[in-house]
Coordinates of N, CA, C and O in Angstrom, one line a residue:
A1 N 0.9 -1.2 0.0 CA -0.1 0.0 0.0 C 1.0 1.3 0.1 O 1.9 1.3 0.7
H2 N 0.4 2.2 -0.7 CA 1.0 3.5 -0.7 C 0.2 4.7 -0.3 O -0.9 4.7 -0.7
R3 N 0.9 5.7 0.4 CA -0.1 6.7 0.8 C 0.3 7.9 0.0 O 1.5 8.1 -0.3
S4 N -0.5 8.7 -0.3 CA -0.3 9.9 -1.3 C 0.3 11.0 -0.4 O 0.2 10.9 0.8
A5 N 1.0 11.9 -1.0 CA 1.8 12.8 -0.5 C 0.8 13.7 0.5 O 1.4 14.3 1.6
D6 N -0.3 13.9 0.2 CA -1.4 14.7 1.2 C -1.8 13.8 2.3 O -2.5 14.3 3.2
G7 N -1.5 12.5 2.2 CA -2.0 11.7 3.4 C -3.4 11.3 3.3 O -4.0 10.6 4.2
Q8 N -4.2 11.5 2.1 CA -5.5 11.5 2.2 C -6.0 10.3 1.4 O -7.1 9.8 1.3
T9 N -5.0 9.6 0.4 CA -5.4 8.5 -0.3 C -4.4 7.4 0.0 O -3.2 7.6 -0.1
L10 N -4.9 6.1 0.0 CA -4.1 4.9 0.1 C -4.3 4.1 -1.1 O -5.6 3.9 -1.4
T11 N -3.4 3.6 -1.9 CA -3.6 2.8 -2.9 C -2.8 1.5 -2.8 O -1.7 1.5 -2.1
G12 N -3.1 0.5 -3.5 CA -2.3 -0.7 -3.5 C -3.0 -1.8 -4.1 O -4.0 -1.9 -4.8
A13 N -2.3 -3.0 -3.9 CA -2.9 -4.3 -4.7 C -2.7 -5.3 -3.7 O -2.0 -5.5 -3.0
T14 N -3.6 -6.3 -3.8 CA -3.5 -7.6 -3.1 C -3.0 -8.7 -4.0 O -3.5 -8.7 -5.2
V15 N -2.2 -9.6 -3.6 CA -1.7 -10.5 -4.5 C -2.1 -11.8 -3.9 O -1.8 -12.1 -2.9
G16 N -2.4 -12.8 -4.7 CA -2.7 -14.1 -4.2 C -3.3 -14.8 -5.5 O -2.8 -14.6 -6.6
Q17 N -4.2 -15.9 -5.3 CA -4.9 -16.5 -6.5 C -5.5 -15.5 -7.6 O -5.3 -15.8 -8.6
T18 N -6.0 -14.5 -7.0 CA -6.8 -13.5 -7.9 C -6.0 -12.2 -7.3 O -5.8 -11.9 -6.2
S19 N -5.7 -11.3 -8.2 CA -5.2 -10.2 -7.8 C -6.2 -8.9 -8.0 O -7.1 -9.1 -8.8
S20 N -6.2 -8.0 -7.0 CA -7.1 -6.9 -7.2 C -6.4 -5.6 -6.9 O -5.3 -5.7 -6.3
H21 N -6.9 -4.5 -7.2 CA -6.3 -3.3 -7.0 C -7.4 -2.4 -6.1 O -8.6 -2.5 -6.3
F22 N -6.9 -1.6 -5.2 CA -7.8 -0.9 -4.4 C -7.3 0.5 -4.1 O -6.1 0.8 -4.3
E23 N -8.2 1.4 -4.1 CA -8.0 2.7 -3.6 C -8.8 3.2 -2.6 O -10.1 3.1 -2.5
L24 N -8.2 3.9 -1.4 CA -9.1 4.2 -0.3 C -8.9 5.8 0.0 O -7.7 6.3 0.0
K25 N -9.9 6.5 -0.2 CA -9.7 8.0 -0.1 C -10.2 8.3 1.5 O -11.2 7.8 2.0
L26 N -9.5 9.0 2.2 CA -9.6 9.3 3.4 C -10.3 10.8 3.6 O -9.7 11.7 2.9
N27 N -11.3 11.0 4.2 CA -11.9 12.3 4.3 C -11.7 12.8 5.9 O -11.4 12.1 6.8
A28 N -11.6 14.2 5.8 CA -11.5 14.9 7.2 C -12.6 14.3 8.2 O -13.6 14.3 7.6
P29 N -12.5 14.0 9.5 CA -13.4 13.7 10.2 C -14.6 14.8 10.3 O -14.4 16.0 10.4
Q30 N -15.8 14.4 10.4 CA -16.8 15.3 10.5 C -17.9 14.9 11.5 O -18.0 13.8 11.6
L31 N -18.4 15.9 12.1 CA -19.5 15.6 13.0 C -20.9 15.6 12.4 O -21.1 16.4 11.5
P32 N -21.8 14.7 12.6 CA -23.0 14.6 12.3 C -23.7 16.0 12.5 O -23.3 16.5 13.7
S33 N -24.7 16.5 11.9 CA -25.1 17.7 12.0 C -25.8 18.0 13.3 O -26.0 18.9 13.9
A34 N -26.4 16.8 13.9 CA -27.0 17.0 15.1 C -26.1 17.0 16.3 O -26.5 17.3 17.4
C35 N -24.9 16.7 16.2 CA -23.8 16.8 17.3 C -23.2 18.0 17.4 O -22.8 18.7 16.4
K36 N -22.8 18.3 18.6 CA -21.9 19.5 18.7 C -20.7 19.2 19.6 O -20.7 18.1 20.3
A37 N -19.6 19.8 19.2 CA -18.3 19.5 20.0 C -18.5 19.9 21.3 O -19.1 20.8 21.8
A38 N -17.8 19.0 22.2 CA -17.8 19.2 23.6 C -17.1 20.4 24.0 O -16.1 20.8 23.3
P39 N -17.7 21.3 24.9 CA -17.0 22.5 25.4 C -15.6 22.2 26.0 O -15.4 21.0 26.5
A40 N -14.8 23.1 25.8 CA -13.4 23.0 26.5 C -13.7 22.8 27.9 O -14.3 23.4 28.5
P41 N -12.7 22.0 28.5 CA -12.9 21.9 30.0 C -12.4 23.1 30.7 O -11.5 23.8 30.2
T42 N -13.0 23.3 31.8 CA -12.6 24.5 32.6 C -11.4 24.3 33.2 O -11.0 23.2 33.8
P43 N -10.4 25.3 33.4 CA -9.1 24.9 34.1 C -9.3 24.6 35.5 O -10.3 25.1 36.2
A44 N -8.5 23.9 36.0 CA -8.5 23.6 37.5 C -8.2 24.8 38.4 O -7.4 25.5 37.9
P45 N -8.8 24.9 39.5 CA -8.4 26.0 40.3 C -7.0 25.9 40.7 O -6.5 24.8 40.8
P46 N -6.4 27.1 41.2 CA -4.9 26.8 41.5 C -4.8 25.9 42.7 O -5.7 26.1 43.8
S47 N -3.9 25.2 42.8 CA -3.8 24.2 43.9 C -3.0 25.0 45.2 O -2.2 25.9 44.9
K48 N -3.3 24.4 46.2 CA -2.7 24.8 47.4 C -1.1 24.5 47.3 O -0.9 23.3 47.0
P49 N -0.2 25.5 47.8 CA 1.2 25.1 47.7 C 1.3 24.0 48.6 O 0.8 23.6 49.7
Q50 N 2.4 23.1 48.3 CA 2.5 21.9 49.0 C 3.7 22.2 50.1 O 4.6 23.1 50.0
L51 N 3.7 21.5 51.2 CA 4.8 21.5 52.3 C 5.9 20.5 51.7 O 5.8 19.7 50.9
P52 N 7.1 21.0 52.2 CA 8.1 20.2 51.5 C 8.3 18.7 52.3 O 9.5 18.5 52.9
V53 N 7.3 18.1 52.5 CA 7.3 16.7 53.1 C 6.6 15.6 52.4 O 5.9 16.1 51.4
W54 N 7.0 14.4 52.7 CA 6.3 13.4 51.9 C 6.0 12.3 53.1 O 6.9 11.9 53.7
P55 N 4.8 11.7 53.1 CA 3.6 12.2 52.3 C 3.1 13.6 52.7 O 3.3 14.0 53.9
Q56 N 2.4 14.0 52.0 CA 1.7 15.3 52.3 C 0.7 15.1 53.4 O -0.2 14.2 53.3
P57 N 0.6 16.0 54.5 CA -0.3 15.8 55.6 C -1.7 16.1 54.9 O -1.9 16.7 54.1
S58 N -2.7 15.7 55.8 CA -4.1 15.8 55.4 C -4.5 17.4 55.5 O -5.5 17.8 54.8
S59 N -3.9 18.0 56.5 CA -4.3 19.6 56.5 C -3.1 20.3 57.2 O -2.4 19.7 58.0
W60 N -3.0 21.5 56.8 CA -2.0 22.4 57.4 C -2.4 23.7 57.2 O -3.1 24.2 56.2
T61 N -1.8 24.8 58.0 CA -1.8 26.3 57.7 C -0.4 26.7 57.9 O 0.3 26.2 58.8
S62 N 0.0 27.6 57.0 CA 1.4 28.0 57.3 C 1.3 29.6 57.0 O 0.4 30.3 56.3
G63 N 2.3 30.3 57.6 CA 2.6 31.8 57.4 C 3.6 31.9 56.3 O 3.9 31.2 55.5
S64 N 4.3 33.1 56.5 CA 5.2 33.4 55.5 C 6.6 33.6 56.0 O 7.5 34.0 55.4
A65 N 6.7 33.5 57.4 CA 8.0 33.8 58.3 C 8.9 32.5 58.0 O 8.4 31.5 57.8
V66 N 10.1 32.8 58.2 CA 11.1 31.9 58.5 C 11.7 31.7 59.8 O 12.0 32.8 60.5
Q67 N 11.6 30.5 60.6 CA 12.2 30.3 61.7 C 13.5 29.6 61.8 O 13.6 28.6 61.4
E68 N 14.5 30.4 62.4 CA 15.7 29.7 62.5 C 15.8 28.7 63.5 O 15.2 28.8 64.5
L69 N 16.6 27.6 63.5 CA 16.7 26.7 64.4 C 18.2 26.7 65.0 O 19.1 26.5 64.1
D70 N 18.3 26.5 66.1 CA 19.6 26.7 66.9 C 20.1 25.2 66.8 O 19.6 24.5 68.0
A71 N 20.9 24.7 65.9 CA 21.3 23.2 65.9 C 22.0 22.7 67.1 O 22.0 21.5 67.5
K72 N 22.7 23.9 67.5 CA 23.8 23.3 68.8 C 22.9 23.1 70.0 O 23.4 22.3 70.8
Q73 N 21.8 24.0 70.2 CA 21.3 23.9 71.4 C 19.8 23.1 71.3 O 19.0 22.9 72.3
F74 N 19.3 22.8 70.2 CA 18.0 22.2 69.9 C 17.9 20.9 70.7 O 18.9 20.1 70.6
A75 N 16.7 20.6 71.1 CA 16.6 19.4 71.9 C 15.0 19.1 71.8 O 14.2 19.8 71.8
F76 N 14.6 17.8 72.0 CA 13.4 17.3 71.9 C 13.1 16.9 73.6 O 14.1 16.6 74.2
S77 N 11.9 17.2 73.8 CA 11.7 16.7 75.3 C 10.2 16.4 75.3 O 9.4 16.6 74.5
G78 N 9.9 15.3 76.3 CA 8.6 14.8 76.6 C 7.8 15.8 77.3 O 8.3 16.4 78.3
G79 N 6.6 16.1 76.9 CA 5.7 16.9 77.7 C 5.1 16.4 78.8 O 5.2 15.3 79.2
A80 N 4.4 17.2 79.7 CA 3.8 17.0 80.9 C 2.8 15.8 80.8 O 2.5 15.1 81.6
A81 N 2.0 15.7 79.6 CA 1.0 14.8 79.4 C 1.7 13.3 79.5 O 1.0 12.3 79.7
L82 N 3.0 13.1 79.4 CA 3.7 11.9 79.5 C 3.8 11.2 80.9 O 4.0 10.2 81.1
G83 N 3.5 12.2 82.0 CA 3.4 11.8 83.3 C 4.5 11.1 84.0 O 5.5 11.6 84.4
G84 N 4.5 9.6 83.7 CA 5.5 8.8 84.4 C 6.7 8.8 83.5 O 7.7 8.0 83.9
G85 N 7.1 9.8 82.6 CA 8.3 9.6 81.8 C 8.1 9.5 80.4 O 7.0 9.0 80.0
T86 N 9.2 9.7 79.6 CA 9.2 9.5 78.3 C 9.3 8.2 77.9 O 10.2 7.4 78.2
P87 N 8.2 7.5 77.2 CA 8.4 6.1 76.6 C 9.7 6.0 75.8 O 10.3 6.8 75.3
N88 N 10.3 4.7 76.0 CA 11.6 4.3 75.5 C 11.5 4.6 74.1 O 12.6 4.9 73.3
T89 N 10.5 4.1 73.4 CA 10.4 4.4 71.9 C 10.5 5.8 71.5 O 11.3 6.0 70.5
L90 N 10.0 6.8 72.2 CA 10.3 8.2 72.0 C 11.7 8.6 72.4 O 12.3 9.4 71.5
V91 N 12.4 8.2 73.4 CA 13.8 8.4 73.7 C 14.6 8.1 72.5 O 15.5 8.8 72.1
Q92 N 14.4 6.9 72.1 CA 15.2 6.5 71.0 C 15.0 7.1 69.6 O 15.8 7.7 69.0
A93 N 13.6 7.7 69.5 CA 13.4 8.4 68.5 C 14.1 9.8 68.5 O 14.4 10.3 67.5
F94 N 14.0 10.5 69.7 CA 14.6 11.6 69.8 C 16.1 11.7 69.4 O 16.7 12.5 68.7
D95 N 16.8 10.5 69.9 CA 18.3 10.4 69.4 C 18.4 10.3 67.9 O 19.3 11.0 67.3
R96 N 17.4 9.5 67.2 CA 17.6 9.3 65.8 C 17.4 10.5 65.0 O 18.1 11.0 64.2
Y97 N 16.3 11.3 65.5 CA 15.9 12.5 64.7 C 16.8 13.7 65.2 O 17.0 14.5 64.3
S98 N 17.4 13.5 66.2 CA 18.4 14.7 66.5 C 19.5 14.6 65.4 O 20.0 15.6 64.9
A99 N 20.0 13.4 65.0 CA 21.0 13.4 64.0 C 20.4 13.8 62.7 O 21.3 14.3 61.9
L100 N 19.3 13.3 62.5 CA 18.6 13.5 61.1 C 18.3 14.9 60.9 O 18.6 15.3 59.7
I101 N 17.9 15.7 61.7 CA 17.6 17.2 61.4 C 18.8 18.1 61.3 O 18.6 19.2 60.7
A102 N 19.9 17.6 61.9 CA 21.2 18.6 61.9 C 22.4 17.9 61.4 O 23.3 17.6 62.4
P103 N 22.5 17.3 60.3 CA 23.6 16.3 59.9 C 25.0 17.3 59.5 O 26.0 16.7 59.4
H104 N 24.6 18.5 59.3 CA 25.8 19.4 58.8 C 26.2 20.1 60.0 O 25.3 20.7 60.8
R105 N 27.5 20.6 59.9 CA 28.0 21.6 61.0 C 27.3 23.0 60.7 O 27.6 23.6 59.7
P106 N 26.7 23.4 61.8 CA 26.2 24.9 61.7 C 27.2 25.9 61.7 O 28.2 25.7 62.3
S107 N 27.0 27.1 61.4 CA 27.7 28.3 61.4 C 28.0 28.6 63.1 O 26.9 28.6 63.7
P108 N 29.3 28.7 63.5 CA 29.2 29.2 64.9 C 28.5 30.4 65.1 O 28.2 30.6 66.3
A109 N 28.3 31.3 64.1 CA 27.6 32.4 64.5 C 26.0 32.3 64.7 O 25.3 33.1 65.4
A110 N 25.6 31.1 64.3 CA 24.3 30.8 64.4 C 24.0 30.3 65.8 O 22.6 30.4 66.3
A111 N 24.9 29.8 66.5 CA 24.6 29.1 67.9 C 24.1 30.3 68.9 O 24.8 31.4 68.8
G112 N 23.2 30.0 69.5 CA 22.8 31.0 70.5 C 22.1 32.2 70.0 O 21.7 33.2 70.7
A113 N 21.8 32.2 68.8 CA 21.1 33.4 68.3 C 19.7 33.7 68.8 O 19.0 32.8 69.1
A114 N 19.4 34.9 69.1 CA 18.3 35.3 69.6 C 17.1 35.0 68.7 O 17.0 35.2 67.5
G115 N 16.0 34.4 69.3 CA 14.7 34.1 68.5 C 14.8 32.9 67.8 O 13.8 32.5 67.1
A116 N 15.8 32.1 68.0 CA 16.1 30.7 67.3 C 15.3 29.7 68.0 O 15.1 29.8 69.2
L117 N 14.7 28.6 67.2 CA 14.0 27.7 67.8 C 14.9 26.7 68.5 O 15.9 26.2 68.0
R118 N 14.7 26.2 69.7 CA 15.6 25.5 70.6 C 14.9 24.3 71.0 O 15.7 23.3 71.6
S119 N 13.6 23.9 70.9 CA 13.0 22.7 71.3 C 11.7 22.4 70.7 O 11.0 23.4 70.2
L120 N 11.4 21.1 70.6 CA 10.1 20.6 70.3 C 9.7 19.7 71.6 O 10.3 18.7 71.8
V121 N 8.5 20.2 72.0 CA 7.9 19.5 73.1 C 6.9 18.5 72.6 O 6.0 18.7 71.9
V122 N 7.1 17.2 73.0 CA 6.3 16.2 72.5 C 5.4 15.8 73.7 O 5.8 15.3 74.7
S123 N 3.9 15.7 73.3 CA 3.1 15.3 74.4 C 2.3 14.0 73.7 O 1.9 14.1 72.5
V124 N 2.0 13.0 74.5 CA 1.4 11.8 74.0 C 0.2 11.5 75.0 O 0.5 11.5 76.2
T125 N -1.0 11.5 74.5 CA -2.2 11.1 75.3 C -2.0 9.6 75.8 O -2.3 9.5 77.0
D126 N -1.7 8.7 75.0 CA -1.6 7.4 75.5 C -0.2 6.7 75.3 O 0.2 6.5 74.1
P127 N 0.6 6.8 76.3 CA 2.2 6.5 76.1 C 2.4 5.0 76.1 O 3.6 4.8 76.2
T128 N 1.4 4.1 76.1 CA 1.8 2.8 76.0 C 2.6 2.4 74.6 O 2.4 3.1 73.6
E129 N 3.5 1.4 74.8 CA 4.2 1.0 73.6 C 3.9 -0.3 73.1 O 4.7 -0.8 72.4
D130 N 2.7 -0.7 73.2 CA 2.3 -1.8 72.6 C 2.5 -2.0 71.2 O 2.2 -0.9 70.7
P131 N 2.7 -3.0 70.4 CA 2.8 -2.9 69.0 C 1.4 -2.3 68.4 O 0.4 -2.6 68.8
P132 N 1.7 -1.6 67.4 CA 0.3 -0.9 66.7 C -0.3 -2.0 66.2 O 0.1 -3.1 65.5
Q133 N -1.7 -1.8 66.2 CA -2.5 -2.8 65.6 C -3.5 -1.8 64.6 O -3.5 -0.8 64.5
Q134 N -4.4 -2.7 63.9 CA -5.3 -2.0 62.9 C -6.1 -1.4 63.9 O -6.7 -1.7 64.7
G135 N -6.3 0.1 63.5 CA -7.1 0.9 64.1 C -6.4 1.7 65.3 O -6.9 2.4 65.9
T136 N -5.1 1.6 65.4 CA -4.3 2.4 66.3 C -4.5 3.7 65.8 O -4.2 3.9 64.7
N137 N -4.5 4.7 66.7 CA -4.6 6.0 66.5 C -3.3 6.7 66.2 O -2.6 6.9 67.2
E138 N -2.9 7.0 65.0 CA -1.6 7.6 64.8 C -1.7 9.2 64.3 O -0.8 9.5 63.6
S139 N -2.8 9.8 64.9 CA -2.9 11.2 64.6 C -1.8 12.0 65.5 O -1.5 11.6 66.4
Y140 N -1.6 13.2 64.9 CA -0.8 14.2 65.5 C -1.0 15.7 65.0 O -1.7 15.7 63.8
T141 N -0.6 16.7 65.9 CA -0.8 17.9 65.5 C 0.6 18.7 65.9 O 1.1 18.3 67.1
L142 N 1.2 19.1 64.9 CA 2.6 19.7 65.1 C 2.4 21.3 64.9 O 1.8 21.6 64.0
V143 N 2.8 22.0 65.7 CA 2.8 23.6 65.7 C 4.3 24.1 65.9 O 4.9 23.8 66.9
V144 N 4.6 25.0 64.9 CA 5.9 25.7 65.0 C 5.4 27.0 65.1 O 5.0 27.7 63.9
P145 N 5.2 27.8 66.1 CA 4.7 29.0 66.4 C 5.5 30.2 65.6 O 5.0 31.4 65.4
G146 N 6.9 30.1 65.7 CA 7.8 31.1 65.2 C 8.2 32.0 66.4 O 7.7 31.9 67.6
G147 N 9.1 33.0 66.2 CA 9.5 33.9 67.3 C 10.3 33.2 68.1 O 10.4 33.8 69.4
G148 N 10.7 32.0 68.1 CA 11.8 31.4 69.0 C 10.9 30.6 70.0 O 11.5 30.0 70.8
A149 N 9.6 30.7 70.1 CA 8.7 30.0 70.9 C 8.9 28.4 70.6 O 9.2 28.0 69.4
A150 N 8.8 27.7 71.7 CA 9.0 26.1 71.5 C 7.9 25.6 70.6 O 6.9 25.9 70.5
A151 N 8.3 24.7 69.7 CA 7.5 23.9 68.9 C 6.8 22.8 69.6 O 7.4 22.4 70.6
T152 N 5.5 22.5 69.2 CA 4.9 21.4 70.1 C 4.5 20.4 68.9 O 3.9 20.6 67.9
L153 N 4.3 19.0 69.6 CA 3.8 18.0 68.9 C 3.0 17.2 69.9 O 3.4 16.7 70.9
Q154 N 1.6 17.3 69.5 CA 0.7 16.5 70.4 C 0.1 15.2 69.6 O -0.2 15.5 68.3
A155 N 0.3 14.0 70.2 CA -0.1 13.0 69.6 C -1.0 12.1 70.3 O -0.9 12.0 71.7
A156 N -1.9 11.2 69.9 CA -2.7 10.3 70.5 C -1.9 9.3 71.0 O -2.2 8.6 72.2
T157 N -1.0 8.6 70.3 CA 0.0 7.3 70.8 C 1.4 7.9 70.4 O 1.7 8.8 69.7
V158 N 2.3 6.9 70.8 CA 3.6 7.1 70.4 C 3.8 6.9 69.0 O 4.7 7.5 68.4
Y159 N 3.0 6.2 68.2 CA 3.0 6.0 66.8 C 2.7 7.2 66.2 O 3.3 7.6 65.1
G160 N 1.8 8.0 66.6 CA 1.4 9.3 66.1 C 2.7 10.3 66.3 O 2.9 11.1 65.5
A161 N 3.2 10.2 67.4 CA 4.4 11.1 67.6 C 5.5 10.8 66.8 O 6.2 11.6 66.3
L162 N 5.8 9.4 66.5 CA 6.7 9.1 65.5 C 6.5 9.8 64.2 O 7.5 10.4 63.4
R163 N 5.2 9.6 63.6 CA 5.0 10.3 62.5 C 5.0 11.8 62.5 O 5.5 12.3 61.4
G164 N 4.7 12.5 63.5 CA 5.0 13.9 63.7 C 6.5 14.2 63.8 O 6.8 15.4 63.1
L165 N 7.2 13.4 64.4 CA 8.7 13.6 64.2 C 9.3 13.5 62.9 O 10.1 14.4 62.5
E166 N 8.7 12.6 62.1 CA 9.2 12.6 60.7 C 8.7 13.8 59.9 O 9.6 14.3 59.1
T167 N 7.6 14.3 60.1 CA 7.2 15.6 59.5 C 8.1 16.7 59.8 O 8.6 17.4 59.0
F168 N 8.4 16.6 61.2 CA 9.2 17.9 61.6 C 10.4 17.7 61.0 O 11.1 18.7 60.5
S169 N 11.2 16.6 61.0 CA 12.5 16.4 60.4 C 12.5 16.8 59.1 O 13.7 17.4 58.5
Q170 N 11.5 16.6 58.2 CA 11.5 17.0 56.7 C 11.3 18.6 56.6 O 11.5 19.1 55.6
L171 N 10.8 19.1 57.7 CA 10.6 20.7 57.4 C 11.7 21.4 57.8 O 12.0 22.6 57.2
V172 N 12.8 20.8 58.6 CA 14.0 21.5 58.8 C 14.9 21.6 57.5 O 15.3 20.4 57.0
L173 N 15.3 22.8 57.1 CA 16.1 22.8 55.9 C 17.4 23.3 56.2 O 17.5 24.2 57.1
F174 N 18.5 23.1 55.6 CA 19.9 23.6 55.7 C 20.2 24.5 54.7 O 20.1 24.1 53.3
N175 N 20.7 25.6 54.9 CA 21.0 26.8 53.9 C 22.6 26.5 53.8 O 23.3 26.8 54.8
Y176 N 23.3 25.9 52.7 CA 24.6 25.7 52.4 C 25.2 27.1 52.4 O 26.6 27.1 52.9
S177 N 24.8 28.2 52.0 CA 25.4 29.5 52.0 C 25.7 30.0 53.3 O 27.0 30.4 53.7
S178 N 24.7 30.0 54.2 CA 24.9 30.7 55.5 C 25.2 29.6 56.6 O 25.5 30.1 57.8
A179 N 25.2 28.3 56.3 CA 25.5 27.2 57.1 C 24.5 27.1 58.3 O 24.9 27.1 59.6
T180 N 23.2 27.5 58.1 CA 22.0 27.6 59.2 C 20.9 26.8 59.0 O 20.7 26.3 57.7
Y181 N 20.2 26.2 59.9 CA 19.0 25.6 59.7 C 17.8 26.3 60.1 O 17.9 27.4 60.8
S182 N 16.7 26.1 59.1 CA 15.5 27.0 59.4 C 14.2 26.1 59.0 O 14.3 25.0 58.3
I183 N 13.0 26.6 59.4 CA 11.7 26.1 58.9 C 11.0 27.2 58.4 O 11.0 28.2 58.9
A184 N 10.6 27.0 57.0 CA 10.0 27.9 56.3 C 8.4 27.9 56.6 O 8.0 26.9 57.0
G185 N 7.7 29.1 56.5 CA 6.2 29.1 56.4 C 5.8 29.1 58.0 O 4.5 28.5 58.0
V186 N 6.4 29.7 58.8 CA 5.7 29.8 60.1 C 5.0 31.1 60.3 O 5.3 32.1 59.6
P187 N 4.0 31.1 61.1 CA 3.5 30.1 61.9 C 3.0 29.0 61.1 O 2.3 29.2 60.2
L188 N 3.3 27.7 61.7 CA 2.8 26.4 60.9 C 2.0 25.5 61.8 O 2.6 25.3 62.9
T189 N 1.0 25.1 61.4 CA 0.4 23.9 62.0 C 0.0 22.9 61.1 O -0.6 23.2 60.0
V190 N 0.6 21.7 61.4 CA 0.3 20.5 60.7 C -0.5 19.6 61.4 O -0.2 19.2 62.5
T191 N -1.7 19.2 60.7 CA -2.6 18.0 61.5 C -2.8 17.0 60.4 O -2.9 17.1 59.2
D192 N -2.4 15.6 61.0 CA -2.3 14.5 60.2 C -2.6 13.3 60.8 O -2.6 13.2 61.9
A193 N -3.0 12.2 59.9 CA -3.3 10.8 60.4 C -3.3 10.0 59.2 O -3.7 10.3 58.2
P194 N -2.6 8.8 59.3 CA -2.6 7.9 58.2 C -4.0 7.4 57.9 O -4.8 7.5 58.6

C-alpha cells in the first residue's frame, strides 16, 4: 500500500490466486449535523502550595516567616502529658531525629542566636508502647509558632508522635550558603493521620 503525499489516499494491490487493486480515500472527520463539539474543559483552580514533606499531610496552615533553628542547642523533650516519663520508643526516636535534622555543621555565628527555635515538646495522650494494631490512632498535630517559641507535637499515641517527628525532620532545611538551619512558612500548624 502507498499513501499519497497529502496523506488522504491509500492505493495498493492484493496478490494471491486472484489479484485486485484498491484505492481508499480518507476524508477529514466530520461531526453529524445533530452533534456539537464538547466544550473545552474549565481549568482547574490553583492548587494549594505543598509542604516540603512526603507524604503530604491531610491539613496544614502556614504563614510566610522563616524560623531559624539553633542546631547546637536544639532538643526534643517529653511534655507533661507523659506523666510517668518519656516512653523508650520516643527516647530512641529523639536520638535518631537529633542526628537527622542537623547532619551538617552549623555556622558558629548561628549558635545562641536570639529568637532561634531550641526545642520541640512532644506530648502523647496514650504513652503505651504496645505494638500498633489495625485501628491504632496515629494522629498528631505539630505546631511551629515562630518567634523562638518552643514547637509542640501532640499525638494520641507514640506512633502518632513518630509520624509527627518524621514530618518535623523534613521541615527543617539547611542553607549551605549561611550554614544555618530553618523552617519556612511559620507560624505553621500540621494536622495529620494515616
